[in-house]
Coordinates of N, CA and C in Angstrom, one line a residue:
X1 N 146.9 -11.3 135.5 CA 145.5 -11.6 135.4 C 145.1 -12.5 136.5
X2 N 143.9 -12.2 137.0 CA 143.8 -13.3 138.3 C 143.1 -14.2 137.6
X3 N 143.1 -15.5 138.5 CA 142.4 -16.7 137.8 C 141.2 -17.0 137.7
X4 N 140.5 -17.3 137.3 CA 139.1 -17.6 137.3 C 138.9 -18.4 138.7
X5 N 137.8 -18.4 139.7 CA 137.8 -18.9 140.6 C 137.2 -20.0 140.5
X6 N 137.3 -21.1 141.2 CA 137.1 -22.6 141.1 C 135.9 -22.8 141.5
X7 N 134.6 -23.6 140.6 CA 133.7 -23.7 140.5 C 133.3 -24.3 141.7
X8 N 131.9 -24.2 142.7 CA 131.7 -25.3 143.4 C 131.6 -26.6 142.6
X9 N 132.0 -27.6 143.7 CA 132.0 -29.3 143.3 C 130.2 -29.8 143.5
X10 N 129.8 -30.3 142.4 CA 128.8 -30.9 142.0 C 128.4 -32.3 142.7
X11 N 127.4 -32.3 143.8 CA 127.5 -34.3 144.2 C 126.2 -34.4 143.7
X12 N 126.4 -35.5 142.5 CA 125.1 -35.9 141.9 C 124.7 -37.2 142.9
X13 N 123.3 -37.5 143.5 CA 123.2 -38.8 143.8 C 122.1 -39.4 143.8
X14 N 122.1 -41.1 143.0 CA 121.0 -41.4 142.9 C 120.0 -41.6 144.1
X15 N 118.9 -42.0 143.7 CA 117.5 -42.1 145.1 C 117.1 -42.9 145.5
X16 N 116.9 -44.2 144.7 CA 116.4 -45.4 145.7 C 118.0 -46.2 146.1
X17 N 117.6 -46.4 147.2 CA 119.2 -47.5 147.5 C 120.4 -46.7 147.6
X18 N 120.5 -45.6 147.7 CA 121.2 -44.4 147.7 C 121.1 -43.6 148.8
X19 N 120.5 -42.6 148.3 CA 119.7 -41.2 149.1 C 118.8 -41.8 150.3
X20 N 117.5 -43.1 149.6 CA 116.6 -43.6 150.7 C 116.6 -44.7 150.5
X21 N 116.0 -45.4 151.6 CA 115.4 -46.5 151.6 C 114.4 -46.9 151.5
X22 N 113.8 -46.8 149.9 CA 112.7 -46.8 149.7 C 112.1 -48.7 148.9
X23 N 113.0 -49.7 149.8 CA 112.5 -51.1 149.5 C 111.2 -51.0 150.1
X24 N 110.7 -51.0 151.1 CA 109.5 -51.3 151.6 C 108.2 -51.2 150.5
X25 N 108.2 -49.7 150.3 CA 107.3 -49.3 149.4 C 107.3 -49.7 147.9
X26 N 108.4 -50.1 147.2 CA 108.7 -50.4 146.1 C 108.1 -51.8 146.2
X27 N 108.2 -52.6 147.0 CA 107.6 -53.7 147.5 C 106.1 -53.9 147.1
X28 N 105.6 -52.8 148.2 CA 104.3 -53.0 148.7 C 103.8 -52.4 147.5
X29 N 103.7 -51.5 146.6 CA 103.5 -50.8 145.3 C 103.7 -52.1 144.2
X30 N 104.4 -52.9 144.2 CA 104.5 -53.5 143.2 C 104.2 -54.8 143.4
X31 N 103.9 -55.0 144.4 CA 103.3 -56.4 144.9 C 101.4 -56.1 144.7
X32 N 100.8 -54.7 145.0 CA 99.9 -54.2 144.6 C 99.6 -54.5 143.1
X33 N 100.7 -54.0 142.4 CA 100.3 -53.6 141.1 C 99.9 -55.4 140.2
X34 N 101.1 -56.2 140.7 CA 100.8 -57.3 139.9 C 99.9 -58.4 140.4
X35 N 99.3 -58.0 141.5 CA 97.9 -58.5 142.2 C 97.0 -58.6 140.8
X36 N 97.2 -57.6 140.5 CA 95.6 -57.4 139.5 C 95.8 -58.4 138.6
X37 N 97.1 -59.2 138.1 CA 97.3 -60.1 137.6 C 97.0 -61.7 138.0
X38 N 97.2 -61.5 139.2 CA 97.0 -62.7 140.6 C 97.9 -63.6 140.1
X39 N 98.8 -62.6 140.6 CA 100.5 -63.4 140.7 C 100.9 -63.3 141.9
X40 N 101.5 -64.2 142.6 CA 102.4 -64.4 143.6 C 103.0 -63.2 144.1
X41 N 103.1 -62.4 145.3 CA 104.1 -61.5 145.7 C 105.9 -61.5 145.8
X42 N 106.2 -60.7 144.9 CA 107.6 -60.6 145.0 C 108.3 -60.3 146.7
X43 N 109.6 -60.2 146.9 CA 110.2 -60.3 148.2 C 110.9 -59.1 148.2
X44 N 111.8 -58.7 149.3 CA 113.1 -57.9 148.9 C 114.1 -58.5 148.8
X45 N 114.4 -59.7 148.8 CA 115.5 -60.5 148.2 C 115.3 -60.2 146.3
X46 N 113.8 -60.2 145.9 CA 113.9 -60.4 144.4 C 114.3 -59.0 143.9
X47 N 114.0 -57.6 145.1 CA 114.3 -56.3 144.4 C 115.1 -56.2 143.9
X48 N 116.5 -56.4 144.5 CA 117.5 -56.3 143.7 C 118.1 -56.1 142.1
X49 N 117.2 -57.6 141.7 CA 117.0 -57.9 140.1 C 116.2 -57.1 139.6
X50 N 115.1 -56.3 140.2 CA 113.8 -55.9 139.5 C 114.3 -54.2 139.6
X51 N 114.7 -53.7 140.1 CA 114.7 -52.1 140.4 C 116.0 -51.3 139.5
X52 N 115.8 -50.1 139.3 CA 116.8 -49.7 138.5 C 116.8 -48.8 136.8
X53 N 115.5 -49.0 136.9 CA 115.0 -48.8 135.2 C 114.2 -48.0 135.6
X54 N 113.5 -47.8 136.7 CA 111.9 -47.1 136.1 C 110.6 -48.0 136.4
X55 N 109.8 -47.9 136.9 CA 108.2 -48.6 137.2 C 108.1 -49.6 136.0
X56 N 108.1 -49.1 134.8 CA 107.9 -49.8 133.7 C 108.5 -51.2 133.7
X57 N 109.8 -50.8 133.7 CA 111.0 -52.4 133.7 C 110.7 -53.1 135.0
X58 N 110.4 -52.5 135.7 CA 110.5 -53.1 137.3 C 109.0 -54.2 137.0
X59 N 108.3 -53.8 136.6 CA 106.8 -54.2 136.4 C 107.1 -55.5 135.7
X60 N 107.8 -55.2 134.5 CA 107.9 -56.1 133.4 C 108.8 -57.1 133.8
X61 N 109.7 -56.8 134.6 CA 110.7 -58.0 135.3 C 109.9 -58.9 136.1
X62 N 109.3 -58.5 137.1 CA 108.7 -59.0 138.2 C 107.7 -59.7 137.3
X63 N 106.9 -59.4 136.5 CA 105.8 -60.3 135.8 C 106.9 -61.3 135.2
X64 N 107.5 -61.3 134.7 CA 108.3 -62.4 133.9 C 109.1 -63.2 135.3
X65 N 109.5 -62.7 136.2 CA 109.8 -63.9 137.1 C 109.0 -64.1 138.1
X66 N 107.9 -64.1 137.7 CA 106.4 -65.1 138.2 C 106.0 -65.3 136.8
X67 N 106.3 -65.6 135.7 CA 106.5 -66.3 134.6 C 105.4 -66.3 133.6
X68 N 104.8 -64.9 133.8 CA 104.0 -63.9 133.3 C 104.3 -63.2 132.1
X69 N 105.2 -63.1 130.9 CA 105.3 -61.8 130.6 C 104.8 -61.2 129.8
X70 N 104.7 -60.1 129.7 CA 103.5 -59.1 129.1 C 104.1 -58.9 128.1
X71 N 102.7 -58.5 127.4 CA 102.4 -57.9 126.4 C 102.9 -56.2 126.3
X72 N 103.1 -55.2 125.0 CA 103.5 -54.4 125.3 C 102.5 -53.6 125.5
X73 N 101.0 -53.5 125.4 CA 99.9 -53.0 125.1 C 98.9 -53.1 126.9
X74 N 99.6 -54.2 127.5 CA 99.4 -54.6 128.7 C 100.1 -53.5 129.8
X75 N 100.9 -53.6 129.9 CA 101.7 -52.0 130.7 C 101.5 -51.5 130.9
X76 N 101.4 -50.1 129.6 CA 100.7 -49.0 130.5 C 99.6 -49.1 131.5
X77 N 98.6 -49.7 131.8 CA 97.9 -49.6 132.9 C 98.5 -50.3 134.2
X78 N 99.5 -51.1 134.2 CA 100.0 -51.6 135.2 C 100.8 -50.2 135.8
X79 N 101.5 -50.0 134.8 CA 102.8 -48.6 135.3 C 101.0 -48.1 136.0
X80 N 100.1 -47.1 135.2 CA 99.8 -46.6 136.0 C 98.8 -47.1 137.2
X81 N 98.3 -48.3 137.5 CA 98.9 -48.7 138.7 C 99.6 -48.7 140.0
X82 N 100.3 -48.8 139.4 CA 101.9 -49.0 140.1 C 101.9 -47.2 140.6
X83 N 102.0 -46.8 140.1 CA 102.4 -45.2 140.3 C 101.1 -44.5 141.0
X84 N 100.0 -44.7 140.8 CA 98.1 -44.4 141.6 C 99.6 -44.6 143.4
X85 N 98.9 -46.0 143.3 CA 99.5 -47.1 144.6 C 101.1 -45.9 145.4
X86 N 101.8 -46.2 144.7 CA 102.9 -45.6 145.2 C 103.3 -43.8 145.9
X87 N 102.4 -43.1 144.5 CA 102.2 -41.5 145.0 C 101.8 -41.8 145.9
X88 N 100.4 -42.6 146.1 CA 98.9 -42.1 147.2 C 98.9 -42.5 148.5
X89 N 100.6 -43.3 148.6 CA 101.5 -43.8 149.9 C 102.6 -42.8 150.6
X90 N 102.9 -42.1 149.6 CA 104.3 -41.2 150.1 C 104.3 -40.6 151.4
X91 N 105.0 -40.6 152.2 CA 106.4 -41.7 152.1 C 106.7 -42.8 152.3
X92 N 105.6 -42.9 153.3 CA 105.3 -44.6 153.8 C 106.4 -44.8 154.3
X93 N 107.1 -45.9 154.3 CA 108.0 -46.6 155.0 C 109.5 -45.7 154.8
X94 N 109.4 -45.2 153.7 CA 110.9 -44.5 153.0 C 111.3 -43.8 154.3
X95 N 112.8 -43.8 154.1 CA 113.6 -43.1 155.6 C 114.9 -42.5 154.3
X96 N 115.4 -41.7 155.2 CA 116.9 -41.4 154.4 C 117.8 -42.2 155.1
X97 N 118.8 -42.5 154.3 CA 120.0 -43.9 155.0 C 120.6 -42.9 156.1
X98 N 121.1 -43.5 157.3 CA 121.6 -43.2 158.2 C 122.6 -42.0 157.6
X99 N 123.4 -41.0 158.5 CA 123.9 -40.0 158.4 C 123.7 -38.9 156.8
X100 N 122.9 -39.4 156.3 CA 122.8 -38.8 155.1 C 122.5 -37.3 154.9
X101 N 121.3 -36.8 156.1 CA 121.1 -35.8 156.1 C 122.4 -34.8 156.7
X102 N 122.9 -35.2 157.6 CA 124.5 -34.5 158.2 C 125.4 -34.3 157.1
X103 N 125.4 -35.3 156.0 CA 126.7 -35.6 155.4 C 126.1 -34.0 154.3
X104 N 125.0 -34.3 154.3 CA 124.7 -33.4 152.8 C 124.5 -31.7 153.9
X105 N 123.7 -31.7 155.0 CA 124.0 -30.3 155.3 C 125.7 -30.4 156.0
X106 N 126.7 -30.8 155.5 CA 127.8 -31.0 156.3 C 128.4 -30.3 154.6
X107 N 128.1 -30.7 153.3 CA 128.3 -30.8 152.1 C 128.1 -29.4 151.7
X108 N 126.7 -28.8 151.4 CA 126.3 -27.9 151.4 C 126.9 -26.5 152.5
X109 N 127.3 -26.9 153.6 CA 127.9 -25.5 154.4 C 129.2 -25.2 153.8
X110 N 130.0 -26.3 153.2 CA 131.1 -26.2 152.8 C 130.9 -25.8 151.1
X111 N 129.7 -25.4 150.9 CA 129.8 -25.0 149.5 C 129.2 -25.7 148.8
X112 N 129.3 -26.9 148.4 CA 129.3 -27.6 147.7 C 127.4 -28.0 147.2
X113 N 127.2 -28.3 145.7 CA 126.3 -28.5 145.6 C 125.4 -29.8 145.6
X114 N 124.6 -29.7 145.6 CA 123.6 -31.5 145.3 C 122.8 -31.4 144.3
X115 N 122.4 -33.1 143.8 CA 121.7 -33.0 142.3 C 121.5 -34.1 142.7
X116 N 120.0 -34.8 142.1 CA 119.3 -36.0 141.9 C 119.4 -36.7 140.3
X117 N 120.4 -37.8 140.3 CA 119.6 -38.5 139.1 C 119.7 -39.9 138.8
X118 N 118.0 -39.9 139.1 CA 117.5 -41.2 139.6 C 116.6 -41.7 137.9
X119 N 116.4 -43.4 137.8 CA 115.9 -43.8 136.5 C 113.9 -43.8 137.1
X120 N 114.7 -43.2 138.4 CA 112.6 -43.2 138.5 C 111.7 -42.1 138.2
X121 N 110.4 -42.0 138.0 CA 109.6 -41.2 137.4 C 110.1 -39.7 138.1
X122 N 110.2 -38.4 137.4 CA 110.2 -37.2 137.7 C 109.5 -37.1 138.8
X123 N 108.3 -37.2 138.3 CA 107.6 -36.6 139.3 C 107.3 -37.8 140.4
X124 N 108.1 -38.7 140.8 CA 107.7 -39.6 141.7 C 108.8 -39.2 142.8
X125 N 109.7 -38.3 141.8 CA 111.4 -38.5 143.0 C 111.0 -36.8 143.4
X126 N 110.2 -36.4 142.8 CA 109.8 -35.0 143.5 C 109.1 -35.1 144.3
X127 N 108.2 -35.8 144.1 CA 106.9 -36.1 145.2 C 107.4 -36.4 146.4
X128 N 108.1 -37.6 146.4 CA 109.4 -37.9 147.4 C 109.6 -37.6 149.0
X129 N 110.9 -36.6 147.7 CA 111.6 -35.7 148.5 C 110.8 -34.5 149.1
X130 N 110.0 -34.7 148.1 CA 109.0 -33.2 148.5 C 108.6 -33.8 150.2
X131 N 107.9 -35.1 150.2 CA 107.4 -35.4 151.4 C 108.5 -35.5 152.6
X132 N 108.9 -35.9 152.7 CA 110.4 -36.3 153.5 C 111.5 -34.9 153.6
X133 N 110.7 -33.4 153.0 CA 111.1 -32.5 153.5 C 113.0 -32.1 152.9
X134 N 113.1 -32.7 151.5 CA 114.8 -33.2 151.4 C 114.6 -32.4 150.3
X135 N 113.4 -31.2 148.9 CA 113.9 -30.5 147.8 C 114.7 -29.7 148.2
X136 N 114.8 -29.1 149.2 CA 115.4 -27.8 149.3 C 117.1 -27.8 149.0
X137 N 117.3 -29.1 149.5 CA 118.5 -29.3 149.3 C 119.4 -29.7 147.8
X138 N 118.6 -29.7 146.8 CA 119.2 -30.2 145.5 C 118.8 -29.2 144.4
X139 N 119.8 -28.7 143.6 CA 120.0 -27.5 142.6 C 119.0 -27.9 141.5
X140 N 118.9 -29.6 141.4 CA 118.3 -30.5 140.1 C 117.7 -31.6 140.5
X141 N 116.5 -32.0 140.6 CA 116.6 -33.3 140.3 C 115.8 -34.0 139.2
X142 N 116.4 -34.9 138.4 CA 116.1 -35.7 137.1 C 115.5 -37.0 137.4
X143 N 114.5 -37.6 136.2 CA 114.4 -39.0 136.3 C 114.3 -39.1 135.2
X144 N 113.7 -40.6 135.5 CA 114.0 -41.5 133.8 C 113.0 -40.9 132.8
X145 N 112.9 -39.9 132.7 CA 111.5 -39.2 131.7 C 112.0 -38.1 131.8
X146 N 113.0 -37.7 132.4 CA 113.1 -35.9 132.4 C 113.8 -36.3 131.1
X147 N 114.5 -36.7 130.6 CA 114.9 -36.2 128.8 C 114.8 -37.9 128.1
X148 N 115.1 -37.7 126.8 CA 114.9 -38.8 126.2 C 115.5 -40.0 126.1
X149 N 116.3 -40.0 127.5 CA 117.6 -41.1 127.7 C 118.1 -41.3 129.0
X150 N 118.3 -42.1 130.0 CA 118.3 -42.5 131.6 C 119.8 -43.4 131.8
X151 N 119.9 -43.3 132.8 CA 121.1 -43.3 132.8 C 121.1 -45.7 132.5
X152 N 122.0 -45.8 132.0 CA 123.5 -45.8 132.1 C 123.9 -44.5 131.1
X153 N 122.7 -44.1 130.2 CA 123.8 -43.1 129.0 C 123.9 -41.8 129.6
X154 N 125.3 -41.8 129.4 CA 126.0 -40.6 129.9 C 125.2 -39.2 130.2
X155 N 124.5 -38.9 128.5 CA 123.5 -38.0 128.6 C 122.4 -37.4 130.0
X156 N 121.9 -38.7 130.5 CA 121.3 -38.3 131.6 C 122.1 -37.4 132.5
X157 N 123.0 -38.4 132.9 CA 123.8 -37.4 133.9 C 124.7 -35.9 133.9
X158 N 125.0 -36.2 132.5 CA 125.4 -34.4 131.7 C 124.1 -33.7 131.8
X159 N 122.8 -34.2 131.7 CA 121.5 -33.2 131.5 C 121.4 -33.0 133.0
X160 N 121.4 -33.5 134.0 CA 121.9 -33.2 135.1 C 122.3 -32.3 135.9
X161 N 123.8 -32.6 135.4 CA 124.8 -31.5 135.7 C 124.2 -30.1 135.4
X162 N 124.2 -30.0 133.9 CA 123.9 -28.3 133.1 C 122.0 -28.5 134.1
X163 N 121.5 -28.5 134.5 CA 120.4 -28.1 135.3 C 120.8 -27.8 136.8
X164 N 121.6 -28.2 137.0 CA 122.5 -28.0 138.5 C 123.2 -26.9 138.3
X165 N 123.1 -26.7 137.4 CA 124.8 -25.4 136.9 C 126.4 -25.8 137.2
X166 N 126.4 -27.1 137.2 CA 127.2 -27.5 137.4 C 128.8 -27.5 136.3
X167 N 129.4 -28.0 136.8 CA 130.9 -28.3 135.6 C 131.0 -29.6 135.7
X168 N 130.9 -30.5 134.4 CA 131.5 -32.0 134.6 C 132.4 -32.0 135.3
X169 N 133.7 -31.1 134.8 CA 135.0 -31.6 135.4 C 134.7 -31.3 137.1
X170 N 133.9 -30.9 137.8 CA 133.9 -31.2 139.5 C 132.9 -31.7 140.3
X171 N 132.4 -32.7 138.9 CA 131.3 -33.1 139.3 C 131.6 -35.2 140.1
X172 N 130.5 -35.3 141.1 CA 131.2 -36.8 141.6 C 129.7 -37.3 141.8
X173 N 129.9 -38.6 141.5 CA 128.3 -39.0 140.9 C 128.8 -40.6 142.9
X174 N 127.5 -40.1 143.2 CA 127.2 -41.1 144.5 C 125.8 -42.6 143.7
X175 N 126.3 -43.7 143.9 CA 125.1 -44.8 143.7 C 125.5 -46.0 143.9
X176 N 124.5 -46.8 144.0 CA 124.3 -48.1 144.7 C 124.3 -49.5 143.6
X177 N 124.7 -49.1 142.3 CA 124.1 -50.0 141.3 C 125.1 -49.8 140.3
X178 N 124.5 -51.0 139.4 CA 125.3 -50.4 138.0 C 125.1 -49.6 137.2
X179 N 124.3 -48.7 137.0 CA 124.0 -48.1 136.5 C 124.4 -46.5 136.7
X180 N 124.3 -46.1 138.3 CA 124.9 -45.3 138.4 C 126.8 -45.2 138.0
X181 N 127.3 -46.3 138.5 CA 128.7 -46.5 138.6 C 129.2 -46.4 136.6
X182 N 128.2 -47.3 136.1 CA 128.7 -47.0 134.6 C 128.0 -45.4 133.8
X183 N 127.0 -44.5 134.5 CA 126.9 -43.5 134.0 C 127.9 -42.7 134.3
X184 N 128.6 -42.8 135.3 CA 129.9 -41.9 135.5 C 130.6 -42.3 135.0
X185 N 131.4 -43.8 134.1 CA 132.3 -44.3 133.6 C 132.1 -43.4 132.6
X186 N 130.8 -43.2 131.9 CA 130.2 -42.8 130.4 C 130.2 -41.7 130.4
X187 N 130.2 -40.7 131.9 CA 130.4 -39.1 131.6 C 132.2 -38.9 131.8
X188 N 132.8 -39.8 132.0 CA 134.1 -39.5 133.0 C 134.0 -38.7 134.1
X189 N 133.3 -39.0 134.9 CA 133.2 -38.6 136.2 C 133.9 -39.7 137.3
X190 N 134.2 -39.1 138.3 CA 134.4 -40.1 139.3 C 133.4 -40.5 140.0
X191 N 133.1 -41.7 140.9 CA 131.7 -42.6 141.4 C 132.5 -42.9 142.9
X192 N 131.4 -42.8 143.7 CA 131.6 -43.1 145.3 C 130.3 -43.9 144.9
X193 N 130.6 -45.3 145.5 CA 129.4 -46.4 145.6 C 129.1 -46.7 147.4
X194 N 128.2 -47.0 147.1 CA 127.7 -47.2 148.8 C 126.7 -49.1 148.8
X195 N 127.4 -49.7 149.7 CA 127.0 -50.5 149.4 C 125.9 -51.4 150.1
X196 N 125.0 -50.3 150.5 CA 123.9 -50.2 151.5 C 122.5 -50.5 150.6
X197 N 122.2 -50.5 149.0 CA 121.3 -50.2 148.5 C 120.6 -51.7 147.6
X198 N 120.7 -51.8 146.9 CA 119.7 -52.8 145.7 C 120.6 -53.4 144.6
X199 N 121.5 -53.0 144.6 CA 123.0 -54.0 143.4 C 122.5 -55.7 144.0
X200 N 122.7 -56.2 142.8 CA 122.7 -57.7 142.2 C 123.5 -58.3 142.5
X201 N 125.0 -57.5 142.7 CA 126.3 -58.0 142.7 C 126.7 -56.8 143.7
X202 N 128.2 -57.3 144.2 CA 129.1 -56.6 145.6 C 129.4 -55.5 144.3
X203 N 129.2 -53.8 145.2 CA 129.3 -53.1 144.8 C 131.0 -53.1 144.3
X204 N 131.4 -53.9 145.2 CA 133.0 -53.4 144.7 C 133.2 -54.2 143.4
X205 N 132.7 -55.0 142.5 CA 132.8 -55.6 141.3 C 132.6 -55.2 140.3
X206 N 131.7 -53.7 140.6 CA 131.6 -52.5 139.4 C 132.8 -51.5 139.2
X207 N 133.6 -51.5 140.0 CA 134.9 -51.2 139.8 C 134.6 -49.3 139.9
X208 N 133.9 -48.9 141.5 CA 133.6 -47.2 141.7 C 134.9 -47.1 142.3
X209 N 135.2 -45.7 142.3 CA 136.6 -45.0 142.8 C 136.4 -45.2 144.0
X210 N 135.5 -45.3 144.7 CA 135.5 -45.7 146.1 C 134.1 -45.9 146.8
X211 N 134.4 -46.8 148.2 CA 133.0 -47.2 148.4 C 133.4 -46.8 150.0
X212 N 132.3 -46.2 150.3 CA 131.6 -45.8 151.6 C 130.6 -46.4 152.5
X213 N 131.3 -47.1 153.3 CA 130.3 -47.7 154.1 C 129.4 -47.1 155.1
X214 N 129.4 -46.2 155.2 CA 128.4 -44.6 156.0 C 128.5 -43.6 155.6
X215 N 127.9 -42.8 155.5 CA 127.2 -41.0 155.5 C 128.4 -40.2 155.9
X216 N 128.4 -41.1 157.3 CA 129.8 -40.4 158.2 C 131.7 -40.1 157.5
X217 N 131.1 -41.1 156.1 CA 132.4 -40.7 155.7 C 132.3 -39.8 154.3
X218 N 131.2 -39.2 154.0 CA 131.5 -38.6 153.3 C 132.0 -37.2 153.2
X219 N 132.8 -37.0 153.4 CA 133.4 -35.7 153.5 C 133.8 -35.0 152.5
X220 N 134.0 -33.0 152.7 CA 134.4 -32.3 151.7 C 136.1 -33.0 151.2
X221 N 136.8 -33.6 152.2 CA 138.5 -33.7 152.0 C 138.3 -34.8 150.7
X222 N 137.0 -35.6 150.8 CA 137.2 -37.0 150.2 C 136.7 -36.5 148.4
X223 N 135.6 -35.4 148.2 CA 135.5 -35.6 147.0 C 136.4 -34.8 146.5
X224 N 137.2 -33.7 147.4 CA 138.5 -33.2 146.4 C 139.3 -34.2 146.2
X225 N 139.5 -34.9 146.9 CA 141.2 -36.1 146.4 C 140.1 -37.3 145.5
X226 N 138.7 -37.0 145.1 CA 138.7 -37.5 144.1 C 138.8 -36.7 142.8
X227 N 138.2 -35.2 142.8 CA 138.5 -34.4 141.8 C 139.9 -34.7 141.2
X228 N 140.6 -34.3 142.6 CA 142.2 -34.3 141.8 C 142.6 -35.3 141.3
X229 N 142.2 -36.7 141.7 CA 143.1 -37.7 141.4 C 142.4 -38.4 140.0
X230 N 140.8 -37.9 139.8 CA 140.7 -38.8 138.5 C 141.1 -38.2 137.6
X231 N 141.3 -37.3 136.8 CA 142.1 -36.7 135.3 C 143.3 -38.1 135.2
X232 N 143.9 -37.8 136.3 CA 144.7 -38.8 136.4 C 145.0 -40.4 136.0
X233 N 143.7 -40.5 136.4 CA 142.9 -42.2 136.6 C 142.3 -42.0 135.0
X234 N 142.1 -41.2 134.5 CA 141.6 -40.8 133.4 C 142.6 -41.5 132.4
X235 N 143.1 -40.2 132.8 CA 144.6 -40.4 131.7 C 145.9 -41.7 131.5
X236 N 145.4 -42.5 132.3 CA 146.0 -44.0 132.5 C 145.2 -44.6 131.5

């Protein structure tokens, strides 16, 4: 009986602090948004703390550390806000991180697929990419609204995958934060961290199978000897 043949390998990866570098605009969008409050402007030293959830949480952090915080009835118009500002900019300052575009058509010739899942608005990480000329390249991409749950829970990133046509078992989740690093702990997936992006803390403290300090090293050799080696890492 011949074998069933081996699925392509799945690279899910998140988008801000990841894929782009989209501090500038997260910035200048949210420094916009809590103006209408006539609060103080946040920094990119404070992003760090503030990013990671979604417009909403980001809004609601940054109001509370200018010592503001809202009401729950207060928000919605800030998010939309924040989101007017941010679409009616795209791309603005946003760049893809150095070698990123190589690494993924270097990814893609060798087979291999790509998938987005980011905790930012759907249609903000479409808009995006759309601008910046990068959908063509991803089978899926999710945000914190495409289903009823964002990552750190596993869920996101399994809803993910099955929109990618993916297989968990060859799938390898790329991100910059905790959240990515523990949505792959929560799917059992293996995590390449890059430590170029918006984490709080040294990416190596989230404890990813490995971390990449350029584009240039992501290779097809690198996420087989992670396929193979996490069941393993699993099974310890």
């Amino acid at each position: 009986m011949t074998p069933a043949p081996v699925r392509p390998a799945l690279i899910v990866f998140d988008l801000d602090g990841t894929l782009l570098d989209t501090h500038a605009d997260l910035v200048e969008s949210l420094n916009h948004t809590i103006a209408a409050l006539g609060l103080e402007p946040v920094s990119y030293d404070d992003l760090t703390h503030l990013v990671g959830q979604g417009a909403r949480v980001m809004i609601e952090r940054a109001c509370r550390l200018r010592g503001h915080p809202l009401e729950s009835d207060a928000v919605p118009p800030l998010v939309e806000r924040f989101v007017a500002h941010y679409a009616g900019n795209m791309p603005g300052h946003t760049e893809p991180y150095p070698g990123l575009v190589a690494a993924m058509d270097r990814l893609t010739s060798a087979g291999y697929r790509l998938a987005v899942c980011t905790n930012k608005m759907e249609s903000l990480a479409y808009g995006l990419l759309d601008k910046l000329d990068l959908t063509g390249y991803f089978e899926a991409i999710t945000g914190g609204d495409t289903f009823e749950y964002r990552k750190p829970d596993a869920r996101h990133l399994i809803g993910t995958i099955d929109r990618a046509g993916g297989d968990i078992g060859r799938t390898v989740m790329i991100g910059d934060s905790i959240n990515d690093i523990a949505v792959a702990k929560n799917a059992a997936v293996p995590s390449i961290a890059v430590p170029f992006g918006y984490s709080d803390v040294p990416v190596s403290s989230l404890d990813p199978d490995v971390i990449i300090m350029h584009y240039d090293e992501l290779m097809p050799e690198l996420v087989e000897r992670l396929l193979r080696e996490y069941p393993d890492k699993v099974a310890v």
